[in-house]
PDB file of C-alpha atoms in Angstrom:
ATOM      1  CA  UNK A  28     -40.015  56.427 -65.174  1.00  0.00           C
ATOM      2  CA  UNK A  29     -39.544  59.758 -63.359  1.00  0.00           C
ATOM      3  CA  UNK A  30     -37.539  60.788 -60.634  1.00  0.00           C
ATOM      4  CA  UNK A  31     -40.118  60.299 -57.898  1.00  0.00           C
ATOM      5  CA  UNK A  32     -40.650  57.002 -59.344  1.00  0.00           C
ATOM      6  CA  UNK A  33     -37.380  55.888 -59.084  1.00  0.00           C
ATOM      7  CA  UNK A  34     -36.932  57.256 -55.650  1.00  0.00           C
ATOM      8  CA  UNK A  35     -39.449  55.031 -54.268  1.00  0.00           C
ATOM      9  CA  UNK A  36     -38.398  52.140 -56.353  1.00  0.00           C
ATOM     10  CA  UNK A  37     -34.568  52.541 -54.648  1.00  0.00           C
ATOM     11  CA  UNK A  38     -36.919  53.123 -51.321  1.00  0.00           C
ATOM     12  CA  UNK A  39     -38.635  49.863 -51.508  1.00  0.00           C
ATOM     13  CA  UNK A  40     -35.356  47.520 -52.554  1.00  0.00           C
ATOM     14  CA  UNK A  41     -33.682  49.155 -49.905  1.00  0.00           C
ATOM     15  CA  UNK A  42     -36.279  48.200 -47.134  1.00  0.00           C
ATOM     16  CA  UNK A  43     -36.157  45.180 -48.643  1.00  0.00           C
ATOM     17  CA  UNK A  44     -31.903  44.855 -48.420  1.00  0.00           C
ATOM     18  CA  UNK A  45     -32.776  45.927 -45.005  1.00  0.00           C
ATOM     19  CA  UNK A  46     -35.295  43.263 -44.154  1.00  0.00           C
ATOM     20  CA  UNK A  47     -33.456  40.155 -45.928  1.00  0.00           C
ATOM     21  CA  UNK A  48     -30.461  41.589 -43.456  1.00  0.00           C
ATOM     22  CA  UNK A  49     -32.419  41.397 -40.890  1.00  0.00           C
ATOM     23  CA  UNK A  50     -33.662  37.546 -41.305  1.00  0.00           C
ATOM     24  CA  UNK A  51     -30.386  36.804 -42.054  1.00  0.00           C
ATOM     25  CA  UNK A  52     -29.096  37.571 -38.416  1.00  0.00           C
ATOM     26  CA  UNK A  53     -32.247  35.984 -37.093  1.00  0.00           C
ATOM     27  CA  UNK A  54     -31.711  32.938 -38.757  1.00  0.00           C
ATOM     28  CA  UNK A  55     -28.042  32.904 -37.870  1.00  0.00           C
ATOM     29  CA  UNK A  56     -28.703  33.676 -34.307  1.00  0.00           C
ATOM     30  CA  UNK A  57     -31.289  30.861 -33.798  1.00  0.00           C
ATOM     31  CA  UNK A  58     -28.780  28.616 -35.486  1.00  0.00           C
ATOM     32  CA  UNK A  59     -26.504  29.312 -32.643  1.00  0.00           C
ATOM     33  CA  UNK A  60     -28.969  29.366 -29.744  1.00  0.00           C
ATOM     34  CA  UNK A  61     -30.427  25.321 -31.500  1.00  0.00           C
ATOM     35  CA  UNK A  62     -26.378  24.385 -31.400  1.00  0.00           C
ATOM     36  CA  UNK A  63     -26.355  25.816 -27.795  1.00  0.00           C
ATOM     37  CA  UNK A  64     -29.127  23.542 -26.994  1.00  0.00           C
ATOM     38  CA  UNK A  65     -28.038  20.392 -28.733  1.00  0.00           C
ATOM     39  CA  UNK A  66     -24.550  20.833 -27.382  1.00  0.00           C
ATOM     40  CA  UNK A  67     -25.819  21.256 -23.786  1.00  0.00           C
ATOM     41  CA  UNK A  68     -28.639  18.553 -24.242  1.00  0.00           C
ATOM     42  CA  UNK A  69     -25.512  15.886 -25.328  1.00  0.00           C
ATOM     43  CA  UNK A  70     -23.067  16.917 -22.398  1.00  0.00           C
ATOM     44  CA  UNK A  71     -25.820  16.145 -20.232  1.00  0.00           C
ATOM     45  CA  UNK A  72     -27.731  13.326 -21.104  1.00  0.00           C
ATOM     46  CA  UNK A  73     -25.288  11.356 -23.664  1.00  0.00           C
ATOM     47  CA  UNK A  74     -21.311  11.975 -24.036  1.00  0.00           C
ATOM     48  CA  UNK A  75     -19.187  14.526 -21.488  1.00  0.00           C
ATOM     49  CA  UNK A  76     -15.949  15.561 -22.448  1.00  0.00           C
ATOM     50  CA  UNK A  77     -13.209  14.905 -19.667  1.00  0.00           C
ATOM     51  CA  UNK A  78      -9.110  15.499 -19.160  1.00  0.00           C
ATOM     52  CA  UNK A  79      -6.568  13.126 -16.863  1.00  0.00           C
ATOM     53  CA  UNK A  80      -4.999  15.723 -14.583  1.00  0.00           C
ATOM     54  CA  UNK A  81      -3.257  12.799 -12.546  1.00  0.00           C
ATOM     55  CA  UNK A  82      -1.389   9.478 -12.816  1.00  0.00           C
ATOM     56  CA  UNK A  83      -4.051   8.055 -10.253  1.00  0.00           C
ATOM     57  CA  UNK A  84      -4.850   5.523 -13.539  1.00  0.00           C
ATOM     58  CA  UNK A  85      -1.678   5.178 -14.775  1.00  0.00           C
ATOM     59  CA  UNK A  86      -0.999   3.609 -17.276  1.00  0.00           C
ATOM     60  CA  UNK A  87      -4.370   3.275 -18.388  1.00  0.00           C
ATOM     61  CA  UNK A  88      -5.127   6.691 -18.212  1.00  0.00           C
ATOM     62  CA  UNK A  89      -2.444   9.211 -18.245  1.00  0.00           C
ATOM     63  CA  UNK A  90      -2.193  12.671 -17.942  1.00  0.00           C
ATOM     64  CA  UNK A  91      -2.760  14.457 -20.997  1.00  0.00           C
ATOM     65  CA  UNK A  92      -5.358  12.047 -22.254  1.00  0.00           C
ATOM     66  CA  UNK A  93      -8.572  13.946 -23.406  1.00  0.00           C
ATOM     67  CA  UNK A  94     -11.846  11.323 -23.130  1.00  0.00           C
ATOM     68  CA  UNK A  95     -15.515  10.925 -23.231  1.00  0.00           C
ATOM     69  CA  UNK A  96     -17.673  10.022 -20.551  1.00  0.00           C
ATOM     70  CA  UNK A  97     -21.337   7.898 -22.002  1.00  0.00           C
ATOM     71  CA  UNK A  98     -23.504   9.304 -19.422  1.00  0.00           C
ATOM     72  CA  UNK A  99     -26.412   6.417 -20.182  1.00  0.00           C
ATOM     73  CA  UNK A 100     -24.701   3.918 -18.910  1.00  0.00           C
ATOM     74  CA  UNK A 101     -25.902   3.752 -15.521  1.00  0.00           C
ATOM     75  CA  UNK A 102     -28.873   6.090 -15.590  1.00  0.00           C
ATOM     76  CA  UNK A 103     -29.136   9.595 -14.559  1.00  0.00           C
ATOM     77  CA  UNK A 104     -29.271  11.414 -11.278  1.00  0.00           C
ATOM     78  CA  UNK A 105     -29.414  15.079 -10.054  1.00  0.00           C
ATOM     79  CA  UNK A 106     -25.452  14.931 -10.421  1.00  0.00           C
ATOM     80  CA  UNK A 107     -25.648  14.430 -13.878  1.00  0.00           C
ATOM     81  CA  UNK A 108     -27.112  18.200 -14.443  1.00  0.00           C
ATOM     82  CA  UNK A 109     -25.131  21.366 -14.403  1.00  0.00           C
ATOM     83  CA  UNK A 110     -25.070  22.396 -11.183  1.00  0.00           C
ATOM     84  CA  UNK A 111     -26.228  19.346  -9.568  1.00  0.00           C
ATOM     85  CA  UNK A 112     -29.653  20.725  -9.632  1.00  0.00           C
ATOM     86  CA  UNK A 113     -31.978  18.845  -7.725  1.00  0.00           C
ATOM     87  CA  UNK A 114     -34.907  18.440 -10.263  1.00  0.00           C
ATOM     88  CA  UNK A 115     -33.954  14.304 -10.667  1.00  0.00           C
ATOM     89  CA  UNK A 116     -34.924  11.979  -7.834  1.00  0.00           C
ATOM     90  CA  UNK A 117     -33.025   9.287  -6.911  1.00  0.00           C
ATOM     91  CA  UNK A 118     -31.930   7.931 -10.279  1.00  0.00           C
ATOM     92  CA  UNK A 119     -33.862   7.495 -12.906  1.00  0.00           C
ATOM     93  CA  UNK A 120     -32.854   4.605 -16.156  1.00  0.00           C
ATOM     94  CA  UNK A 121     -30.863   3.066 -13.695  1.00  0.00           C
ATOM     95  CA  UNK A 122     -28.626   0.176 -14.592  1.00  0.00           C
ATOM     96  CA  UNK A 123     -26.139  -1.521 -12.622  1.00  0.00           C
ATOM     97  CA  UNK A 124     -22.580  -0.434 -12.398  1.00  0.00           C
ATOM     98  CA  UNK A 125     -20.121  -3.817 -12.970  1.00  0.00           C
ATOM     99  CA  UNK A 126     -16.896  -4.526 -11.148  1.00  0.00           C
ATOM    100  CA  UNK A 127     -13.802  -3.397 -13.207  1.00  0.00           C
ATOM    101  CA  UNK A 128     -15.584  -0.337 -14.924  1.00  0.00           C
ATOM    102  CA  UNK A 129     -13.957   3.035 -15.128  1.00  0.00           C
ATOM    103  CA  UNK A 130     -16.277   5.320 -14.281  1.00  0.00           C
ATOM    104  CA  UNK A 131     -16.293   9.175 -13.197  1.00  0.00           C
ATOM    105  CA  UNK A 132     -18.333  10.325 -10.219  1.00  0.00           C
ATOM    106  CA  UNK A 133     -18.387  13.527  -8.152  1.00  0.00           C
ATOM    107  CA  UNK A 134     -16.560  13.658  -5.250  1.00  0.00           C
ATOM    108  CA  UNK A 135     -19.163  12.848  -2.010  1.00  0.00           C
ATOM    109  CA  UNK A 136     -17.468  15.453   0.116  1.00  0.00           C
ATOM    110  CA  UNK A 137     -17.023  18.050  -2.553  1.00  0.00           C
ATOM    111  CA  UNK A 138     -19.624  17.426  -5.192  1.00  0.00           C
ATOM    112  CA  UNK A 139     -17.987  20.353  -7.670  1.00  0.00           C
ATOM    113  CA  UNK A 140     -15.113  18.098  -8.151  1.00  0.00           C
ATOM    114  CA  UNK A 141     -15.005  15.233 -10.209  1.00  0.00           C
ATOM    115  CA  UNK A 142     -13.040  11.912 -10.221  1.00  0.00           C
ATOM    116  CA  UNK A 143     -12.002   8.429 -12.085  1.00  0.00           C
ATOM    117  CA  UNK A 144     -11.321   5.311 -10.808  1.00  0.00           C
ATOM    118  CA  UNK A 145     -12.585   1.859 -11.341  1.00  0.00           C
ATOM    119  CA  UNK A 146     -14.715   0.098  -9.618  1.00  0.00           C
ATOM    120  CA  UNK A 147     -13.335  -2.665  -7.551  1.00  0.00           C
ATOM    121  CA  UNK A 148     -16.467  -3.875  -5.678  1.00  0.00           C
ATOM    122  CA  UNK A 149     -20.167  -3.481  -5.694  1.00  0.00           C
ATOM    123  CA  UNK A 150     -22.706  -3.233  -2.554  1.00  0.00           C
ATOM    124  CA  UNK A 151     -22.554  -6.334  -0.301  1.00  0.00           C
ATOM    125  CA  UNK A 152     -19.218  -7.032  -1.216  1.00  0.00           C
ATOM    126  CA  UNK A 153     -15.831  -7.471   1.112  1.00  0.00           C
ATOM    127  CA  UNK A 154     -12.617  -5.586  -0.303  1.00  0.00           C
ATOM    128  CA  UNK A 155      -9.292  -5.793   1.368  1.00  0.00           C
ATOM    129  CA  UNK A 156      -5.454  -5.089   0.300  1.00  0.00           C
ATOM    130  CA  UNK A 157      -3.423  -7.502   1.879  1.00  0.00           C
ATOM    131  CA  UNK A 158       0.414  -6.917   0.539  1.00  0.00           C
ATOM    132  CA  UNK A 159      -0.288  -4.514  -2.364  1.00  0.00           C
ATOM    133  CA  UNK A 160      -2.710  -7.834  -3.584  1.00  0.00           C
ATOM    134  CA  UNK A 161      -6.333  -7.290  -4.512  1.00  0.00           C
ATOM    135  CA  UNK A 162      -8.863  -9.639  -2.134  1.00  0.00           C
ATOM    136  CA  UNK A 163     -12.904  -9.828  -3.097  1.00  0.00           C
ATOM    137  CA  UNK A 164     -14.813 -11.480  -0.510  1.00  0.00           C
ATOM    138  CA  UNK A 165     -11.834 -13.025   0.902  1.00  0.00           C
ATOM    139  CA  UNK A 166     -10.348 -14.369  -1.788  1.00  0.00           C
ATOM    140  CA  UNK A 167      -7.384 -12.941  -4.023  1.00  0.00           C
ATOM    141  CA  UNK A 168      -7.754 -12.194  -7.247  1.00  0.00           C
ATOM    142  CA  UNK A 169      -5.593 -13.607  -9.507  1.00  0.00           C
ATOM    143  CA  UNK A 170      -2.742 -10.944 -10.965  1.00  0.00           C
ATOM    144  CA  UNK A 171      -0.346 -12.319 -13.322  1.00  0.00           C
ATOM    145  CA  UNK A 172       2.872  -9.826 -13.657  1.00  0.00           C
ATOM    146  CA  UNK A 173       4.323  -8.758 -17.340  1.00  0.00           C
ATOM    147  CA  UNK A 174       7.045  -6.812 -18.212  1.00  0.00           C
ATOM    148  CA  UNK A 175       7.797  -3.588 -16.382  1.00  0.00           C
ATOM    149  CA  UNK A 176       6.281  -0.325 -17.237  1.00  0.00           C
ATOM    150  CA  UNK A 177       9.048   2.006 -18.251  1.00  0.00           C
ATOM    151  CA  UNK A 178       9.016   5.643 -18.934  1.00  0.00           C
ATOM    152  CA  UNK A 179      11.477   8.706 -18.743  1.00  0.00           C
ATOM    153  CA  UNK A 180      10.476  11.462 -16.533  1.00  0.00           C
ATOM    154  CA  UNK A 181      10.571  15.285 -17.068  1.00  0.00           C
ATOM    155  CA  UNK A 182      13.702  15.487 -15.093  1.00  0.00           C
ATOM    156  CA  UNK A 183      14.895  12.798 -17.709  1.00  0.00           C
ATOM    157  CA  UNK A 184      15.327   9.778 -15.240  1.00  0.00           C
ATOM    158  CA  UNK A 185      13.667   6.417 -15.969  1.00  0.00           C
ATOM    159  CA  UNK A 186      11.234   5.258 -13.993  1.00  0.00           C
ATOM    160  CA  UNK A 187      10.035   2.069 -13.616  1.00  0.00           C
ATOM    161  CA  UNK A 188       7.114   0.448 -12.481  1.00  0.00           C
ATOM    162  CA  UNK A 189       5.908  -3.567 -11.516  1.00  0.00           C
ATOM    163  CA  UNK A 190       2.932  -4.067 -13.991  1.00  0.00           C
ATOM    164  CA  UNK A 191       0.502  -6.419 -13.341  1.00  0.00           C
ATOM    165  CA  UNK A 192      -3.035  -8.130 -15.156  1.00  0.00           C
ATOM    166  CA  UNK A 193      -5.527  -8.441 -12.282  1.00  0.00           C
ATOM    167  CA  UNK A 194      -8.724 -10.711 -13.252  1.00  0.00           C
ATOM    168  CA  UNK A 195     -12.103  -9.718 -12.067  1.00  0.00           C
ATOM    169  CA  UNK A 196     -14.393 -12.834 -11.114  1.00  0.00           C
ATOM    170  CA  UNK A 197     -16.177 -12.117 -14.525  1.00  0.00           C
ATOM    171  CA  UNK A 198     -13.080 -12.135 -16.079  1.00  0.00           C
ATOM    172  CA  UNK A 199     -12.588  -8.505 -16.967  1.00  0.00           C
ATOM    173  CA  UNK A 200      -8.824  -8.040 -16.916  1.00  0.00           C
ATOM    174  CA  UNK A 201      -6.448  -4.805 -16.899  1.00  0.00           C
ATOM    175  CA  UNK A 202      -3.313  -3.095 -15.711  1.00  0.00           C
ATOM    176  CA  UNK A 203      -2.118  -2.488 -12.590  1.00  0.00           C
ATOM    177  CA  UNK A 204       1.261  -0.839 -11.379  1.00  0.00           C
ATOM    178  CA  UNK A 205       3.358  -1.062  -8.244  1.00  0.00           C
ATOM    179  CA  UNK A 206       6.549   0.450  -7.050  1.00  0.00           C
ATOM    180  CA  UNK A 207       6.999   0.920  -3.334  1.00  0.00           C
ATOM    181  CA  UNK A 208       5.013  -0.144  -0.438  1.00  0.00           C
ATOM    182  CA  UNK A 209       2.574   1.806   1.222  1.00  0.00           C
ATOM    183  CA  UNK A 210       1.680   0.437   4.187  1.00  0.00           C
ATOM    184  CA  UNK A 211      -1.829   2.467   4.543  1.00  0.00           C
ATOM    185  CA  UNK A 212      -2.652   1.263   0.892  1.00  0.00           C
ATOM    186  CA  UNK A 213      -1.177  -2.114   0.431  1.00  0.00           C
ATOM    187  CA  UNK A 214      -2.727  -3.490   3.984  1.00  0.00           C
ATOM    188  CA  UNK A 215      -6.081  -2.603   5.097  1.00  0.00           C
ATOM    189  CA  UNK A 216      -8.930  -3.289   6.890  1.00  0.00           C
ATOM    190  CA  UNK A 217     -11.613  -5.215   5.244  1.00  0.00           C
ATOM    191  CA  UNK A 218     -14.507  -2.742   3.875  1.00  0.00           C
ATOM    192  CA  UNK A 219     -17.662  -3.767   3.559  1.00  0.00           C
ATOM    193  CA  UNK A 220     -19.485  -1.786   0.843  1.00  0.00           C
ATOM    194  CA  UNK A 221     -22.755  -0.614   1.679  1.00  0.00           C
ATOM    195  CA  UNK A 222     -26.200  -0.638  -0.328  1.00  0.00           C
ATOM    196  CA  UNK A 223     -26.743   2.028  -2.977  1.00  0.00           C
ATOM    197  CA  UNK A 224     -22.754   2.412  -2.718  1.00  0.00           C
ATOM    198  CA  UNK A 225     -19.398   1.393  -4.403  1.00  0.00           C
ATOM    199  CA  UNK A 226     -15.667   0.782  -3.674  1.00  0.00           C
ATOM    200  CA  UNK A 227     -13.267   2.507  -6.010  1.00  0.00           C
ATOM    201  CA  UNK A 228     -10.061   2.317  -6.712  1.00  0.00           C
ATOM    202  CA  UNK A 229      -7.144   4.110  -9.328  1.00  0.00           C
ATOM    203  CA  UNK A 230      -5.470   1.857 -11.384  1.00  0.00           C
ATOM    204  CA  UNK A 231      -1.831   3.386 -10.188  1.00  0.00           C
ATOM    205  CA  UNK A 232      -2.552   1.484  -6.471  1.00  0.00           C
ATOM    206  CA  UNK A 233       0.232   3.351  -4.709  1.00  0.00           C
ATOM    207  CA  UNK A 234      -0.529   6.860  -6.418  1.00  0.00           C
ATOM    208  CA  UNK A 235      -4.284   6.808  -5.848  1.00  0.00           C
ATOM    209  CA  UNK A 236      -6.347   8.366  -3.071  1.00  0.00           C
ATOM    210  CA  UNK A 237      -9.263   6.326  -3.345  1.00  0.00           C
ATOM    211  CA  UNK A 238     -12.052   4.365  -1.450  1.00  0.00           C
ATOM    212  CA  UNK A 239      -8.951   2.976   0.858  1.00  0.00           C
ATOM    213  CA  UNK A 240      -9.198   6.158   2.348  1.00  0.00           C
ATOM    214  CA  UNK A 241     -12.248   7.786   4.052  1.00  0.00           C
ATOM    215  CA  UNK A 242     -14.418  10.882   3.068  1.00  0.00           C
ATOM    216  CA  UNK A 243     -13.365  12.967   5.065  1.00  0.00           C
ATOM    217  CA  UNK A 244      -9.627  12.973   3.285  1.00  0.00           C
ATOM    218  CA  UNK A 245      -9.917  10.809   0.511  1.00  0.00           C
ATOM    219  CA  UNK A 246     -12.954   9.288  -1.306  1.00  0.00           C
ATOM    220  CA  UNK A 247     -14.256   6.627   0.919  1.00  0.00           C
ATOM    221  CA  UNK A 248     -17.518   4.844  -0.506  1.00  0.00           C
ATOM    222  CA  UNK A 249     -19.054   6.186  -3.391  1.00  0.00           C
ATOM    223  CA  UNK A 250     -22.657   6.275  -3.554  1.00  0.00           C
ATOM    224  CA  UNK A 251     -24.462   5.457  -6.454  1.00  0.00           C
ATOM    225  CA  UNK A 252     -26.024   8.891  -7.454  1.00  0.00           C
ATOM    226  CA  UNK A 253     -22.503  10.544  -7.203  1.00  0.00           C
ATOM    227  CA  UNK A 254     -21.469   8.429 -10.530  1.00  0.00           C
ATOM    228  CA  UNK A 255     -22.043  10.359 -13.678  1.00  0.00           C
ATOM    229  CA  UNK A 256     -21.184   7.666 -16.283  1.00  0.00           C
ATOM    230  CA  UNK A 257     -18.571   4.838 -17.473  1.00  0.00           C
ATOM    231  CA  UNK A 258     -15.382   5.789 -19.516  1.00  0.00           C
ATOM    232  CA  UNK A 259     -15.404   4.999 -22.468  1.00  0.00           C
ATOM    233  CA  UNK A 260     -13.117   6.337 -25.165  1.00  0.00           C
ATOM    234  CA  UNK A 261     -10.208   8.284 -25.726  1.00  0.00           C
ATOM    235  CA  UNK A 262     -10.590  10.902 -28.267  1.00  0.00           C
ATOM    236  CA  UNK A 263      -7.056  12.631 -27.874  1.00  0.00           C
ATOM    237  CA  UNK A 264      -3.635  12.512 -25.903  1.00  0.00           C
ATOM    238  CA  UNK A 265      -0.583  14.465 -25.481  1.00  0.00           C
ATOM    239  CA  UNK A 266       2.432  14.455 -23.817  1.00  0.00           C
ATOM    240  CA  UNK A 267       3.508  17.657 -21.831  1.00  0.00           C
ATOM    241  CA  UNK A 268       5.333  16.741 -19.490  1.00  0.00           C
ATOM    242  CA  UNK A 269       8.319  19.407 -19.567  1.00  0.00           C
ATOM    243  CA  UNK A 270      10.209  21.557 -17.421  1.00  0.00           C
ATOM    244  CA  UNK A 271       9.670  24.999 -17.001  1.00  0.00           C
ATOM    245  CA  UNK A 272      12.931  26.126 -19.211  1.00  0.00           C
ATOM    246  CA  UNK A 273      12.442  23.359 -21.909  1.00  0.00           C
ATOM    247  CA  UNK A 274      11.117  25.694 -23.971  1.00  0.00           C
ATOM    248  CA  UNK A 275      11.411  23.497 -27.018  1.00  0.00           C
ATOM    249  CA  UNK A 276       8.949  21.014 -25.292  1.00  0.00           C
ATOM    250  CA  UNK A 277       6.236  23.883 -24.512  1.00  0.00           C
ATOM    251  CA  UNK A 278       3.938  22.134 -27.033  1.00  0.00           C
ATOM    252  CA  UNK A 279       3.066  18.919 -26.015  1.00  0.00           C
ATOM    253  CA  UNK A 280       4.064  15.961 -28.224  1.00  0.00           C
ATOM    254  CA  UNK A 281       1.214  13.826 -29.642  1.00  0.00           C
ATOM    255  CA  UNK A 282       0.206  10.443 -28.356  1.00  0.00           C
ATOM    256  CA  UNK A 283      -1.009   9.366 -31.477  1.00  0.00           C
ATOM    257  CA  UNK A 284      -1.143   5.350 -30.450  1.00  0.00           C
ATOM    258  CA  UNK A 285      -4.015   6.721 -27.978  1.00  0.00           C
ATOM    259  CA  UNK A 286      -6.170   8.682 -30.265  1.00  0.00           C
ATOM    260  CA  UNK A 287      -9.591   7.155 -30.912  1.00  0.00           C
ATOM    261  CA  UNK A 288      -9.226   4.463 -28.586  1.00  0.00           C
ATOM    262  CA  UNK A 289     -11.368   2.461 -26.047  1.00  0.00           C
ATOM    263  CA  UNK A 290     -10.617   2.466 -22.075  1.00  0.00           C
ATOM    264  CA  UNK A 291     -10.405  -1.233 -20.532  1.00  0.00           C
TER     265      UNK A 291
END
């Protein structure tokens, strides 16, 4: 073989280096861009990822607790897409939303922001609070009170909260807490819930702006397009509450008890 020869033989491997390169990156790159789409087609038609930023649902749900959201539950409408883009009419899949889910819907006077509560009462149905106590079409429902909830604050006090099971007619039960009265919250009017809407409520009954309030400052009825999906699991949970010069609490402590677990 003479030089020219072997000039175009080191010519030709290296347009071939050159081309395996280049499907290399291709390859790669459509990788990423198929992930992009999978990612984006699961956030928005199967599992979103939420965080607790309030104690709204304590102690169900506490702040710090990392969950995901099944999005088939009830069906999809435009305020399941990014954006809230209006491409889905009405709702589409629908299925019916129970009393005592969790659920997450977009606020109806500021659809950008998101909230949880659970549902308390479905359309056609009567809701009142009569002395901090729970009544569905004009009956109570029955609560039966356990042990206190106890915790230690970030200014290291104990709090303590009146924890109670309430029982849904279908006999769904969970946790409720109390600790003061709030006359605006704990006696009410009786709301009637409207067709195509719900009544929500948090779970921490004197710490929760909710349905008991109405749109135009709280969350008054939430219709049904507004609710992207029922909570369902916890994936993760930590604990930072701290004070600003705890600096030895900066990292928040692990709730491993929580990890991996179902919401009631």
């Amino acid at each position: 073989m003479d030089g020219k020869e072997k000039n175009n033989s080191l010519g030709e491997g290296a347009k071939s280096a050159l081309l395996n390169e280049g499907e290399t990156w291709g390859e790669f790159f459509r990788s990423i861009f198929y992930a992009f789409l999978i990612a984006i087609s699961v956030r928005t038609f199967i599992l979103q990822p939420f965080s607790i930023p309030s104690e709204s649902m304590l102690k169900n749900l506490m702040v710090g607790d990392f969950l995901l959201v099944n999005k088939m539950s009830y069906g999809y409408s435009k305020h399941s897409l990014p954006f809230s883009l209006p491409i889905i009419p009405d709702r589409i899949f629908s299925d019916d939303v129970e009393r005592g889910d969790v659920v997450v819907f977009r606020l109806p006077r500021d659809p950008d922001i998101y909230y949880i509560k659970r549902i308390v009462g479905v359309p056609g149905d009567k809701i009142q609070m009569i002395n901090g106590e729970l009544h569905l079409n004009g009956a109570k429902l029955p609560r039966i009170q356990i042990e206190d909830y106890v915790r230690t604050n970030e200014y290291g006090r104990e709090e303590r909260f009146e924890q109670f099971e309430e029982v849904m007619p279908s006999g769904k039960t969970y946790v409720t807490l109390n600790r003061e009265y709030v006359r605006r919250a704990d006696d009410t009017q009786v709301f009637i819930v409207p067709e195509g809407h719900y009544f929500a409520m948090g779970d921490h009954r004197d710490n929760s702006l909710d349905s008991r309030w109405p749109s135009s400052e709280g969350v008054g009825f939430v219709p049904f397009e507004n609710i992207i999906g029922k909570a369902t699991w916890l994936t993760l949970s930590f604990d930072n509450h701290s004070a600003l010069w705890e600096f030895w609490k900066w990292f928040p402590e692990e709730r491993r008890d929580r990890f991996f677990t179902t919401i009631n």
